[in-house]
Tab-separated table of C-alpha atoms and ligand atoms in Angstrom:
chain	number	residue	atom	x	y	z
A	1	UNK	CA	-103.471	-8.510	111.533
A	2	UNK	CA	-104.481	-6.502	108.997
A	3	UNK	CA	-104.326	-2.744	109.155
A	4	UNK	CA	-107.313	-0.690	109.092
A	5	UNK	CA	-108.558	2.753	108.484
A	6	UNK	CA	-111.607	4.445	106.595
A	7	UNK	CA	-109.550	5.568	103.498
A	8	UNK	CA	-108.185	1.897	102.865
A	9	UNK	CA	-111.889	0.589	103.412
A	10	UNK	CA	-112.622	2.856	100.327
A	11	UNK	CA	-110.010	1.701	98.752
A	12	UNK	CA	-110.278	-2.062	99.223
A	13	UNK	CA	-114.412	-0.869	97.881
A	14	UNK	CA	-112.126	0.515	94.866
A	15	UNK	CA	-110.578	-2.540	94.081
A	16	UNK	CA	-114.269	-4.568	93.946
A	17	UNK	CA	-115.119	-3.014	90.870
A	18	UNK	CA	-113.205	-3.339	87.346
A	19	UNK	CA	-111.529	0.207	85.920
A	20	UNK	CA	-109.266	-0.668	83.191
A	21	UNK	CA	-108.972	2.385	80.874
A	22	UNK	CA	-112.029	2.900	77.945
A	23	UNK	CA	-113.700	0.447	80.515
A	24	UNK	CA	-113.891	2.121	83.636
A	25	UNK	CA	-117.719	3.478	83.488
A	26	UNK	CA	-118.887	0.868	86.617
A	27	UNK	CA	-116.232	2.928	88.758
A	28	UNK	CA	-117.849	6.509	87.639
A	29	UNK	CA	-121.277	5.191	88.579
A	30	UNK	CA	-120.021	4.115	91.958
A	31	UNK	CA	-118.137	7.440	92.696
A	32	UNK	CA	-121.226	9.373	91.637
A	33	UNK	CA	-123.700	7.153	93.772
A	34	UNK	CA	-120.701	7.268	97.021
A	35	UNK	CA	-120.098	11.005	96.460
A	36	UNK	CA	-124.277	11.776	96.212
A	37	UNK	CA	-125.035	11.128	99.907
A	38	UNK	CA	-122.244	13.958	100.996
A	39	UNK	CA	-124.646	16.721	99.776
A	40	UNK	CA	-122.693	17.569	96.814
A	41	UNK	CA	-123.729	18.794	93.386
A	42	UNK	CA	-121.922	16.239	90.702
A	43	UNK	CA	-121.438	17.648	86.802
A	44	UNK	CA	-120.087	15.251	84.182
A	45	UNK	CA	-119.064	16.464	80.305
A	46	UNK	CA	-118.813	14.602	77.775
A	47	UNK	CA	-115.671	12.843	77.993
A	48	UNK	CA	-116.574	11.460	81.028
A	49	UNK	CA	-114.611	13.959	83.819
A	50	UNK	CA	-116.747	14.380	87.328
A	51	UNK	CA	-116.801	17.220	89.220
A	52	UNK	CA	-118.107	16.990	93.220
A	53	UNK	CA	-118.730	20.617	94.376
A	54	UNK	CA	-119.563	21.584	97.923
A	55	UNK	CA	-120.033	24.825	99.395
A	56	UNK	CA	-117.896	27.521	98.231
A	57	UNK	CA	-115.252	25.590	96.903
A	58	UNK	CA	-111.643	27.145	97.801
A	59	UNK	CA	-109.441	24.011	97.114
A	60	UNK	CA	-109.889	21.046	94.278
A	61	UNK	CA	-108.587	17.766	94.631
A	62	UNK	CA	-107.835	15.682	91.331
A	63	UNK	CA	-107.083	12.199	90.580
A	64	UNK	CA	-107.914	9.730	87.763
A	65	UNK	CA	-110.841	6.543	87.805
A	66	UNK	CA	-109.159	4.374	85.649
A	67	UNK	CA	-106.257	2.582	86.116
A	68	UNK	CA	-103.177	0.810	83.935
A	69	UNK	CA	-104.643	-2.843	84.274
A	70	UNK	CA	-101.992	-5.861	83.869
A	71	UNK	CA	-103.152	-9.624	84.599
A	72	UNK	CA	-104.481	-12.487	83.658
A	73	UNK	CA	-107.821	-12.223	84.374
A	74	UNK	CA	-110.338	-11.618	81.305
A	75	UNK	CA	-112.961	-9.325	83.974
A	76	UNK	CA	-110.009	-7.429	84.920
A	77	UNK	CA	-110.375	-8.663	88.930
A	78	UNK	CA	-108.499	-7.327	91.676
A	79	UNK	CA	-106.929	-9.256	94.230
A	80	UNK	CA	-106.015	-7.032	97.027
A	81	UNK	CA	-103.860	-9.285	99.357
A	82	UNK	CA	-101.691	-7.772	102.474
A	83	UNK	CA	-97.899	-8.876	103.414
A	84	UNK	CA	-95.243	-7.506	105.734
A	85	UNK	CA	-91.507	-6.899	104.837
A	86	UNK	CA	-88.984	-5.668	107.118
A	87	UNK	CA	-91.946	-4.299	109.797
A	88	UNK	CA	-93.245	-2.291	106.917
A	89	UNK	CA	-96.691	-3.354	105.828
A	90	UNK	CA	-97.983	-3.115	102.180
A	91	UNK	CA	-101.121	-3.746	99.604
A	92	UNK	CA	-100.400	-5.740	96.510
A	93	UNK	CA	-102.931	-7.923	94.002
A	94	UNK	CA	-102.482	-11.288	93.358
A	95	UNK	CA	-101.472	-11.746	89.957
A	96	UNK	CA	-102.418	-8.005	88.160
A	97	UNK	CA	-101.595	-4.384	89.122
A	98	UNK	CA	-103.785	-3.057	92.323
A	99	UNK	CA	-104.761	-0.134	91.090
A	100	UNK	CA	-103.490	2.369	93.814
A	101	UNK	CA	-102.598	4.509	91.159
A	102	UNK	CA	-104.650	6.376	91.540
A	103	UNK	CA	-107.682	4.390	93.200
A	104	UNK	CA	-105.565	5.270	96.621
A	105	UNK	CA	-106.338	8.504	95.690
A	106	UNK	CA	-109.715	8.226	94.759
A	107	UNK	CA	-110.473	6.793	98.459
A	108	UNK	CA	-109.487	10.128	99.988
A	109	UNK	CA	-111.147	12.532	97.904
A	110	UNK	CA	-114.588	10.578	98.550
A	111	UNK	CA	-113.474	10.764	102.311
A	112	UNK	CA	-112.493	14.406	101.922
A	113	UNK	CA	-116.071	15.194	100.527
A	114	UNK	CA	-117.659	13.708	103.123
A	115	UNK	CA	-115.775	15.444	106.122
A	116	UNK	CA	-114.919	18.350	104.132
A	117	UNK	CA	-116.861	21.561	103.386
A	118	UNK	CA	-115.807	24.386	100.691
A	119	UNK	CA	-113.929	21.810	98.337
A	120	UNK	CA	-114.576	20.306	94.671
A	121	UNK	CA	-112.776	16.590	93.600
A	122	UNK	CA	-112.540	16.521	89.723
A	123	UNK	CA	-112.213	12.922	88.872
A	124	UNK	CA	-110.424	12.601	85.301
A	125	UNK	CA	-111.074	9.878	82.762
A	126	UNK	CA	-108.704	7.851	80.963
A	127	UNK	CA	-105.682	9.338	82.247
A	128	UNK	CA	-103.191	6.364	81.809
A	129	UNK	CA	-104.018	6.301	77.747
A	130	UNK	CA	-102.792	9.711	77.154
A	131	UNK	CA	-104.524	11.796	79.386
A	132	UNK	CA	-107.488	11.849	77.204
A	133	UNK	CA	-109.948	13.152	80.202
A	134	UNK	CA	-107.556	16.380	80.800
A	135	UNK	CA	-106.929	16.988	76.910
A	136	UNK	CA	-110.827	17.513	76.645
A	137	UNK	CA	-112.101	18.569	79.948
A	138	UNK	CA	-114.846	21.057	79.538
A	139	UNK	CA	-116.315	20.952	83.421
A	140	UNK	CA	-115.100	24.283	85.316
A	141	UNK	CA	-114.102	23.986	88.878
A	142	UNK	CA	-114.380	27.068	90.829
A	143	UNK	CA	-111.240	26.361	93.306
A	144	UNK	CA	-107.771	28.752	93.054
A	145	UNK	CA	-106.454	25.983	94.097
A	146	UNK	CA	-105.922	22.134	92.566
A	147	UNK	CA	-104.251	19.340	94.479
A	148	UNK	CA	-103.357	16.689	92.437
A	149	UNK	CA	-103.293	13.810	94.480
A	150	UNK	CA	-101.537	11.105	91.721
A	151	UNK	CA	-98.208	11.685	93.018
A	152	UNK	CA	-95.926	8.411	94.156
A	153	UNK	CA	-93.509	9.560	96.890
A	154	UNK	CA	-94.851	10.427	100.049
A	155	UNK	CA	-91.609	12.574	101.142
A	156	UNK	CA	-92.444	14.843	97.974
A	157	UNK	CA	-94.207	17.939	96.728
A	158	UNK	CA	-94.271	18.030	93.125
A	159	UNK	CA	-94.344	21.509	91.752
A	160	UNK	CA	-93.421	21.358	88.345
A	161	UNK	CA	-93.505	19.278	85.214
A	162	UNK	CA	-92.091	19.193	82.028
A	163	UNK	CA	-93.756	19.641	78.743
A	164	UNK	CA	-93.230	18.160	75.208
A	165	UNK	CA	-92.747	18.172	71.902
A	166	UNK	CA	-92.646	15.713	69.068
A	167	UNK	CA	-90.398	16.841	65.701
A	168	UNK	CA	-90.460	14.590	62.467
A	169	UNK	CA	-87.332	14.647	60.061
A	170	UNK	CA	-87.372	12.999	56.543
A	171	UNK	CA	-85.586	13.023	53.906
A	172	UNK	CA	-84.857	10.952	50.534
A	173	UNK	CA	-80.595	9.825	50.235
A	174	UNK	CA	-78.810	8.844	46.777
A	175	UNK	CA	-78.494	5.203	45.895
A	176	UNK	CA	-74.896	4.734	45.567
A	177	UNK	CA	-72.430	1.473	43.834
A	178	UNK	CA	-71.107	-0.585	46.674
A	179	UNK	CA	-67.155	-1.349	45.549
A	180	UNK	CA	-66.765	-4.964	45.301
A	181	UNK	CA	-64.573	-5.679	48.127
A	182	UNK	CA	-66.692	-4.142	50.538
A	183	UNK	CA	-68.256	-6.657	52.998
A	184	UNK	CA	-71.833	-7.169	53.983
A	185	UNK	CA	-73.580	-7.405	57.383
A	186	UNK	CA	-76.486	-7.184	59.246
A	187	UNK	CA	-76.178	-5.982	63.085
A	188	UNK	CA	-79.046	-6.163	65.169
A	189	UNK	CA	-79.134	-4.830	69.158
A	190	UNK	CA	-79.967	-6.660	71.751
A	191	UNK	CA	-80.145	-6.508	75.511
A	192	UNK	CA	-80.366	-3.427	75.729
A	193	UNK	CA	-82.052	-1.906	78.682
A	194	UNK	CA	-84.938	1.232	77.407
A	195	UNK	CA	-87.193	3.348	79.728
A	196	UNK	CA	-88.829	5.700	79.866
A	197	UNK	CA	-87.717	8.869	77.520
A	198	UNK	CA	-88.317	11.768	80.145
A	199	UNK	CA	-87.924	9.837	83.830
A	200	UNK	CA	-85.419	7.788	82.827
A	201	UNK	CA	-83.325	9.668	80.293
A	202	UNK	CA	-80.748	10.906	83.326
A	203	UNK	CA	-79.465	7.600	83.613
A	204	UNK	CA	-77.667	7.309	79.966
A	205	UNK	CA	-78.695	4.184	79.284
A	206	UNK	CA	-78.026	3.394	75.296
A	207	UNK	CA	-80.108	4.301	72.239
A	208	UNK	CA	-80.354	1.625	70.013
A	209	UNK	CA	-80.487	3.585	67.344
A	210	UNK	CA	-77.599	5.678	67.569
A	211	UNK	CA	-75.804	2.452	68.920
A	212	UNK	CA	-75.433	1.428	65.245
A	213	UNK	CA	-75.738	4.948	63.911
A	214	UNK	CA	-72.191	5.366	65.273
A	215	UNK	CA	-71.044	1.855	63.990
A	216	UNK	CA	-71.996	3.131	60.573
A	217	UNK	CA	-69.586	6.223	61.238
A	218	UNK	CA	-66.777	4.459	62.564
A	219	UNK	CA	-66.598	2.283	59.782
A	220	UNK	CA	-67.423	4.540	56.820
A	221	UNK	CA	-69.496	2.021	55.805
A	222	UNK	CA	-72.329	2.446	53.292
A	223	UNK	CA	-76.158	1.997	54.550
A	224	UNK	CA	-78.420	-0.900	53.137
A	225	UNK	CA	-81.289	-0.603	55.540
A	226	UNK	CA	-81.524	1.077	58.619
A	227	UNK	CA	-84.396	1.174	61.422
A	228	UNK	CA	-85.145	0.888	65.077
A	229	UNK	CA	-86.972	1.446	68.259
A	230	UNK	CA	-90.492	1.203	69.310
A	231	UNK	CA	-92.471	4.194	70.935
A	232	UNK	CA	-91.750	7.747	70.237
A	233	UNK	CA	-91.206	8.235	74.452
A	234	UNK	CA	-89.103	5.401	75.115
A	235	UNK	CA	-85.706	4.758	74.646
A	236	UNK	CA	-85.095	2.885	71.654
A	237	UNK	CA	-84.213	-1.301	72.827
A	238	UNK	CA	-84.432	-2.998	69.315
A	239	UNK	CA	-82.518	-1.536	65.931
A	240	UNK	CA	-81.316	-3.453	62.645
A	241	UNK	CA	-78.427	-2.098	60.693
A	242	UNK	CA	-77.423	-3.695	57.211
A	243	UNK	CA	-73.977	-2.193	56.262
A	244	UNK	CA	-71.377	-2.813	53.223
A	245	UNK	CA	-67.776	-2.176	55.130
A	246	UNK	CA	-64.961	-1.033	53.344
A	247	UNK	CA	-62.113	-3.896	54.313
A	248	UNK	CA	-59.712	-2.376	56.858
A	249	UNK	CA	-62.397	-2.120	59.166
A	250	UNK	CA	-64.528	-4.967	59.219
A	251	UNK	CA	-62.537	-6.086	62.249
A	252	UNK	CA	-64.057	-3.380	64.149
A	253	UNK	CA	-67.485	-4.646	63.624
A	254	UNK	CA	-66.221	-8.164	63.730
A	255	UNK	CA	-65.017	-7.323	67.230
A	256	UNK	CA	-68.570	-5.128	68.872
A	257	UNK	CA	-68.973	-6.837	71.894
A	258	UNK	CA	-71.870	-9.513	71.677
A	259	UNK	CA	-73.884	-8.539	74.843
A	260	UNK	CA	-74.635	-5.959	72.849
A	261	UNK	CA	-74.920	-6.515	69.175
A	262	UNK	CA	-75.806	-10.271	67.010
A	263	UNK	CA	-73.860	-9.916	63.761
A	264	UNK	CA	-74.430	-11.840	61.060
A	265	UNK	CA	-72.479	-11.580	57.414
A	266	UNK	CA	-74.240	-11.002	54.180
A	267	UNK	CA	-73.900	-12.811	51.103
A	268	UNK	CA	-72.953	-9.252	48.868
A	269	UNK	CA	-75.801	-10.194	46.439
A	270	UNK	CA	-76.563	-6.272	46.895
A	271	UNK	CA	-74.786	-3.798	44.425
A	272	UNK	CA	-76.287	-0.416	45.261
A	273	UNK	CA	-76.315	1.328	48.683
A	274	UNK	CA	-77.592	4.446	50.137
A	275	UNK	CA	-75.474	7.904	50.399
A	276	UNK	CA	-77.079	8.869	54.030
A	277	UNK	CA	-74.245	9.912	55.601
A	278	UNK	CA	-76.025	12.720	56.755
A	279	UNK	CA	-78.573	10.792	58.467
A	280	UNK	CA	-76.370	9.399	60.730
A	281	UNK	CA	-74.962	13.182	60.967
A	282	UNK	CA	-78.136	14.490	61.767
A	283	UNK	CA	-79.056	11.236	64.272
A	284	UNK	CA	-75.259	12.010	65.899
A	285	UNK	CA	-75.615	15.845	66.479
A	286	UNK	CA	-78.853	16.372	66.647
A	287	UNK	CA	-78.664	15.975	70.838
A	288	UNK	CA	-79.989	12.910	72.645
A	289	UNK	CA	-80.210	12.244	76.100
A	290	UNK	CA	-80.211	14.993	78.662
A	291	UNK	CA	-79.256	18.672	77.100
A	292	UNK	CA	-79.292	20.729	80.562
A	293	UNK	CA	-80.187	19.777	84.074
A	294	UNK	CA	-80.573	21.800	87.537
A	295	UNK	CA	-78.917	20.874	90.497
A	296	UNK	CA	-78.561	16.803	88.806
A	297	UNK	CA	-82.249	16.829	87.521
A	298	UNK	CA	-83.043	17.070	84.064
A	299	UNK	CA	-84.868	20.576	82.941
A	300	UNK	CA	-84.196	19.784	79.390
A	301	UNK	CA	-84.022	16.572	77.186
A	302	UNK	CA	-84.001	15.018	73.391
A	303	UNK	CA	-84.362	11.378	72.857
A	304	UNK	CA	-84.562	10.065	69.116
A	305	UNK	CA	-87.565	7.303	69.894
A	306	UNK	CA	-88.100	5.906	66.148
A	307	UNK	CA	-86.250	5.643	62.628
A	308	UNK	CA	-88.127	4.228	59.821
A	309	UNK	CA	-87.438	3.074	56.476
A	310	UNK	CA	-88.990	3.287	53.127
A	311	UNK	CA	-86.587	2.330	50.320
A	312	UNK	CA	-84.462	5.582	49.846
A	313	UNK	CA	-86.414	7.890	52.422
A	314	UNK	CA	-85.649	7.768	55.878
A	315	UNK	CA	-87.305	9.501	59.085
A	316	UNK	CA	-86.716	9.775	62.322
A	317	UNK	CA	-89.257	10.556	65.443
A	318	UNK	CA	-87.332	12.500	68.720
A	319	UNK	CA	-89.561	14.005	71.290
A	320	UNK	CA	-88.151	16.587	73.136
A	321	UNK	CA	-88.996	17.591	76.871
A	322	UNK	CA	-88.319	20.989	79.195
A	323	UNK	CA	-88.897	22.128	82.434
A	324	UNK	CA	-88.944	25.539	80.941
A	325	UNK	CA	-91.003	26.855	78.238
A	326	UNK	CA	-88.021	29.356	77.015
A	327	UNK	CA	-85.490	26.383	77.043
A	328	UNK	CA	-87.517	24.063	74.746
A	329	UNK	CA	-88.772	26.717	72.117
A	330	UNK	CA	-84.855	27.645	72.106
A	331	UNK	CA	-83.945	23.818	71.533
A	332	UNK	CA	-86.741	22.989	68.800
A	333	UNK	CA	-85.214	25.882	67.053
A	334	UNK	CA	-81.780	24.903	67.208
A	335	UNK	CA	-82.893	20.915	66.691
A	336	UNK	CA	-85.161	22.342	63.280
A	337	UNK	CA	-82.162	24.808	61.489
A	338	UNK	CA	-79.083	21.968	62.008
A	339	UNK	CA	-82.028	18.774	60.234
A	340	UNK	CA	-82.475	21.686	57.750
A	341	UNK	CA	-79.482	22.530	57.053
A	342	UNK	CA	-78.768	18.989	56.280
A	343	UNK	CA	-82.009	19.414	53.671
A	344	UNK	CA	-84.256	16.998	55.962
A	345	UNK	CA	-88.061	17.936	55.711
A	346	UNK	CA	-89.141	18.714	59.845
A	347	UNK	CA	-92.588	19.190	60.864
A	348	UNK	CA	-93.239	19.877	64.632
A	349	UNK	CA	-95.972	17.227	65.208
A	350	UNK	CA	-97.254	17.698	69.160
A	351	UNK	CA	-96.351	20.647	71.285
A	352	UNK	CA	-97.146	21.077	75.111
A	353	UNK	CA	-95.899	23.666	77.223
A	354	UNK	CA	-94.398	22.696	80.759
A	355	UNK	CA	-95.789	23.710	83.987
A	356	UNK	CA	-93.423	25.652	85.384
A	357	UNK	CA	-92.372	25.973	89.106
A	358	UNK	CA	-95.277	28.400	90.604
A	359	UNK	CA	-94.821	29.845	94.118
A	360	UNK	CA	-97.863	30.686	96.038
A	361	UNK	CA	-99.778	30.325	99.061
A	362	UNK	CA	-100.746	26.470	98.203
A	363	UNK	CA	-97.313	25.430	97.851
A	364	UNK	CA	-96.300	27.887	100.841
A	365	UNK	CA	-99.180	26.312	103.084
A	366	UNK	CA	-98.576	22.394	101.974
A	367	UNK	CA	-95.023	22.592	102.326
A	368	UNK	CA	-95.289	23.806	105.703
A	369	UNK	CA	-97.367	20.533	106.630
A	370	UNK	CA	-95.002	18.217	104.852
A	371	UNK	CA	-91.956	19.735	106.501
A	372	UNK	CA	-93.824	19.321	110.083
A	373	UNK	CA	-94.918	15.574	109.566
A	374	UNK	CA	-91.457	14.613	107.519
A	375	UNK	CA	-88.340	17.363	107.844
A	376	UNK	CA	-86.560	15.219	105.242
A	377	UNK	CA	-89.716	15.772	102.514
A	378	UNK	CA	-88.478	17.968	99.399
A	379	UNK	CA	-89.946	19.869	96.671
A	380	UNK	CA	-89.789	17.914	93.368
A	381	UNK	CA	-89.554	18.657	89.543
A	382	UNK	CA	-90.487	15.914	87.522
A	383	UNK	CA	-88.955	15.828	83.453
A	384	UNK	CA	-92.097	14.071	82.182
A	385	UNK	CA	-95.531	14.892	81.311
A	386	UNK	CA	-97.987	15.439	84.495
A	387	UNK	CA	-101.592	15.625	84.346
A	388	UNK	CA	-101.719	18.914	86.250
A	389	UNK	CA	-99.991	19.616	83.436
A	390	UNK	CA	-102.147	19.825	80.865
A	391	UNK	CA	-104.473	20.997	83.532
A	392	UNK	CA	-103.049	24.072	83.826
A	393	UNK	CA	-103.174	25.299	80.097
A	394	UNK	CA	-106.606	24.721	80.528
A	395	UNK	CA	-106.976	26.412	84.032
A	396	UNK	CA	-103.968	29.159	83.982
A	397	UNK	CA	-105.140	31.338	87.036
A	398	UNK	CA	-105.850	28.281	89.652
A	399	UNK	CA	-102.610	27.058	91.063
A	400	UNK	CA	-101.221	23.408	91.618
A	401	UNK	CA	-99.221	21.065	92.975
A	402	UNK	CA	-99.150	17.203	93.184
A	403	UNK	CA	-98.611	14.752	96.129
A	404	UNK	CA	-99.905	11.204	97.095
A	405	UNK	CA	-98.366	7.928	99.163
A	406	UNK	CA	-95.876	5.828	98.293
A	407	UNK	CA	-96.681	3.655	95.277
A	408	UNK	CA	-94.279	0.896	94.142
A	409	UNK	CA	-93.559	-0.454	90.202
A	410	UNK	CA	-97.281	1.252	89.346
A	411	UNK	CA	-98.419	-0.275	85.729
A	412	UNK	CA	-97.025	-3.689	86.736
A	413	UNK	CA	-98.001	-6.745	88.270
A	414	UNK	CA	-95.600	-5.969	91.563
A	415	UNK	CA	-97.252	-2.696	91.815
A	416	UNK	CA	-97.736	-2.151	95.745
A	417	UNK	CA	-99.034	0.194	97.566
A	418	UNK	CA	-97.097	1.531	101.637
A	419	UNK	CA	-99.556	1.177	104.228
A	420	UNK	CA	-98.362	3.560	106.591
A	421	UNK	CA	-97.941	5.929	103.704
A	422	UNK	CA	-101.390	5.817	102.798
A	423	UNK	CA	-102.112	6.811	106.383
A	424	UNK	CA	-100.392	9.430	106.813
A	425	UNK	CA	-101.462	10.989	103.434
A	426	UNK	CA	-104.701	11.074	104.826
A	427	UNK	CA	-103.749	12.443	107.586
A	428	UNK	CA	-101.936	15.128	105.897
A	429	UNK	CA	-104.574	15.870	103.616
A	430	UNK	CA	-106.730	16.337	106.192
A	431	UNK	CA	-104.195	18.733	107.706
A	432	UNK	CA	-104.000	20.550	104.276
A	433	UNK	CA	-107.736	20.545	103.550
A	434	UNK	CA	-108.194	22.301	107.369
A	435	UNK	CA	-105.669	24.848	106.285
A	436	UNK	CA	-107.273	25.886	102.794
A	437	UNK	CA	-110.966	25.370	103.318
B	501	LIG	ZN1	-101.673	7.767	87.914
């Protein structure tokens, strides 16, 4: 039997029309036309953010139209199909992602316009490609309040986020004679796990870069070439080291365990080097991986994402995240005077401030609800980027926090979506809309 209830109607309405990111103008239409027959007034800018207002607005909802798409199919088709595990029943698409993120979402606030009075829904473009529709939102909702609603935990409250920053260092090294008993090879990683730089930093996993950065310090060895890793917020999977090794310790590299690391020898056809032993300095103390946590969760983080390679110069990307605005101007200054001191050119690319934990009658009010419906439900700070984020440097004096149901592996093709958690959500919004409007 399949389960049934007016937000998952919505949804399952969602899922008939196509909203991959860039692409997801037939959705906007359809929201517009859905949320037009609730008596609302709808504004639009230019980006392509709605805003539904109705009454005198005193809370906002938010979530995002378009969605992380991954399948086969060329019209980017959803597939909603049901299935049961262990009694609990769940939402999943045959063969791409489902969408729930955040079209679960989208369901509700429709719902909540049409039962609601006194509320606004901003709808945000593009979110999953950088959170383009925040960045450049110019529409100005009237609410003190904004409720997020792209949240994937339906036992939490989200009520801070961490911002970011991106530093560049670069700098040109010495060529330098290799001695001729030296021996040549070239070490690349492999099977190494990544993640994601800011959720996933807590669990150590290793950085393929400084993997063979400290290779090239255990061995004293002199640097051919040297790069690695893919995105500037992930943790680095795939790096290549060429290295010249003085003789008494090419059994050390001879011997790195071959899970981890393919080795192949050189022929020693090269006769120069580079002199970066402070690169692999600056890579080693620079500080990667979690710098300071709070009660086990991470408030303040470095992870070294890209190095690069140009014949003699060498830079490196690290993005740096904090919970707390004081913590990461403190760490970009430390991070900035030790690359300098070791003569590296740093430019601070991207900054973003955090939002930081806000107390208030919203969180005061929702909490309440979530501690009546689910005693075990906690307050959560999450060390990555947000959209509420950004939200609030544009909005400073409304106040937010950020729920939803219980989404599973979003941005893949197992992403699934809890039934009963999408219920209750409802439900609780519902609750929490009573309260506030
Ligand atoms: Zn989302």
């Amino acid at each position: 039997m399949q389960p049934n209830f007016e937000p998952l109607e919505v949804f399952l309405e969602i899922c008939k029309i196509p909203h991959p990111s860039r692409d997801c103008k037939n959705l906007k239409e359809w929201i517009k036309q859905e949320a037009s027959q609730f008596g609302v007034n709808i504004y639009e800018d230019e980006i392509g953010n709605i805003l539904c207002s109705k009454g005198t607005p005193k809370v906002c909802l938010q979530g995002h139209y378009d969605m992380v798409y991954v399948g086969e199919s060329k019209d980017f088709s959803i597939q909603p199909q049901f299935f049961t595990i262990n009694n609990q029943e769940w939402l999943k698409a045959q063969s791409s992602s489902l969408g729930a993120d955040n079209g679960a979402a989208l369901a509700c606030m429709l719902l909540a316009l049409k039962y609601f009075n006194n509320l606004e829904c901003l709808f945000t473009i593009d979110e999953e490609i950088g959170m383009i529709g925040a960045k450049n939102i110019t529409l100005k909702p009237q609410s003190p309040f904004m409720i997020n609603c792209d949240s994937e935990d339906i036992n939490e409250v989200v009520f801070s986020c961490a911002g970011g920053y991106d530093l560049k260092a670069t700098k040109t090294f010495k060529k330098i004679p290799i001695p001729q008993d030296f021996k040549c090879y070239a070490i690349h990683t492999q099977n190494l796990l990544g993640g994601h730089s800011g959720i996933e930093i807590h669990k150590n996993i290793p950085n393929a870069i400084l993997e063979l950065a400290k290779i090239t310090e255990a061995t004293e060895g002199i640097v051919l070439a040297f790069f690695g890793g893919e995105k500037r917020n992930s943790i680095p999977v795939n790096a290549t080291l060429k290295i010249a090794c003085p003789p008494h310790h090419t059994a050390f590299i001879e011997t790195l365990p071959k899970e981890s690391f393919s080795i192949h020898k050189l022929q020693s056809s090269k006769y120069e080097g580079y002199d970066c032993k402070d690169l692999i300095k600056a890579l080693l103390k620079v500080g990667n991986g979690v710098l300071k946590s709070s009660n086990n969760i991470p408030i303040l983080s470095s992870n070294i994402g890209i190095l690069e390679q140009h014949q003699d110069n060498f830079t490196f990307f690290l993005m740096g995240r904090g919970n707390e605005e004081s913590l990461m101007r403190e760490n970009i200054q430390k991070q900035q005077s030790l690359l300098e001191n070791l003569e590296f050119a740093v430019n601070l690319l991207d900054y973003y401030s955090p939002w930081e934990k806000e107390e208030g009658e919203l969180l005061f009010k929702v909490w309440n609800i979530y501690q009546k419906y689910n005693p075990d439900s906690h307050l959560k700070s999450i060390h990555a980027g947000l959209e509420c984020g950004i939200l609030k440097q544009k909005y400073p004096h409304i106040h937010f926090i950020s729920i939803g149901p219980t989404i599973l592996h979003p941005h893949s093709l197992n992403e699934k979506l809890d039934i009963s958690s999408f219920k209750n959500f409802w439900d609780l919004l519902k609750k929490i809309l009573k309260a506030l409007t």
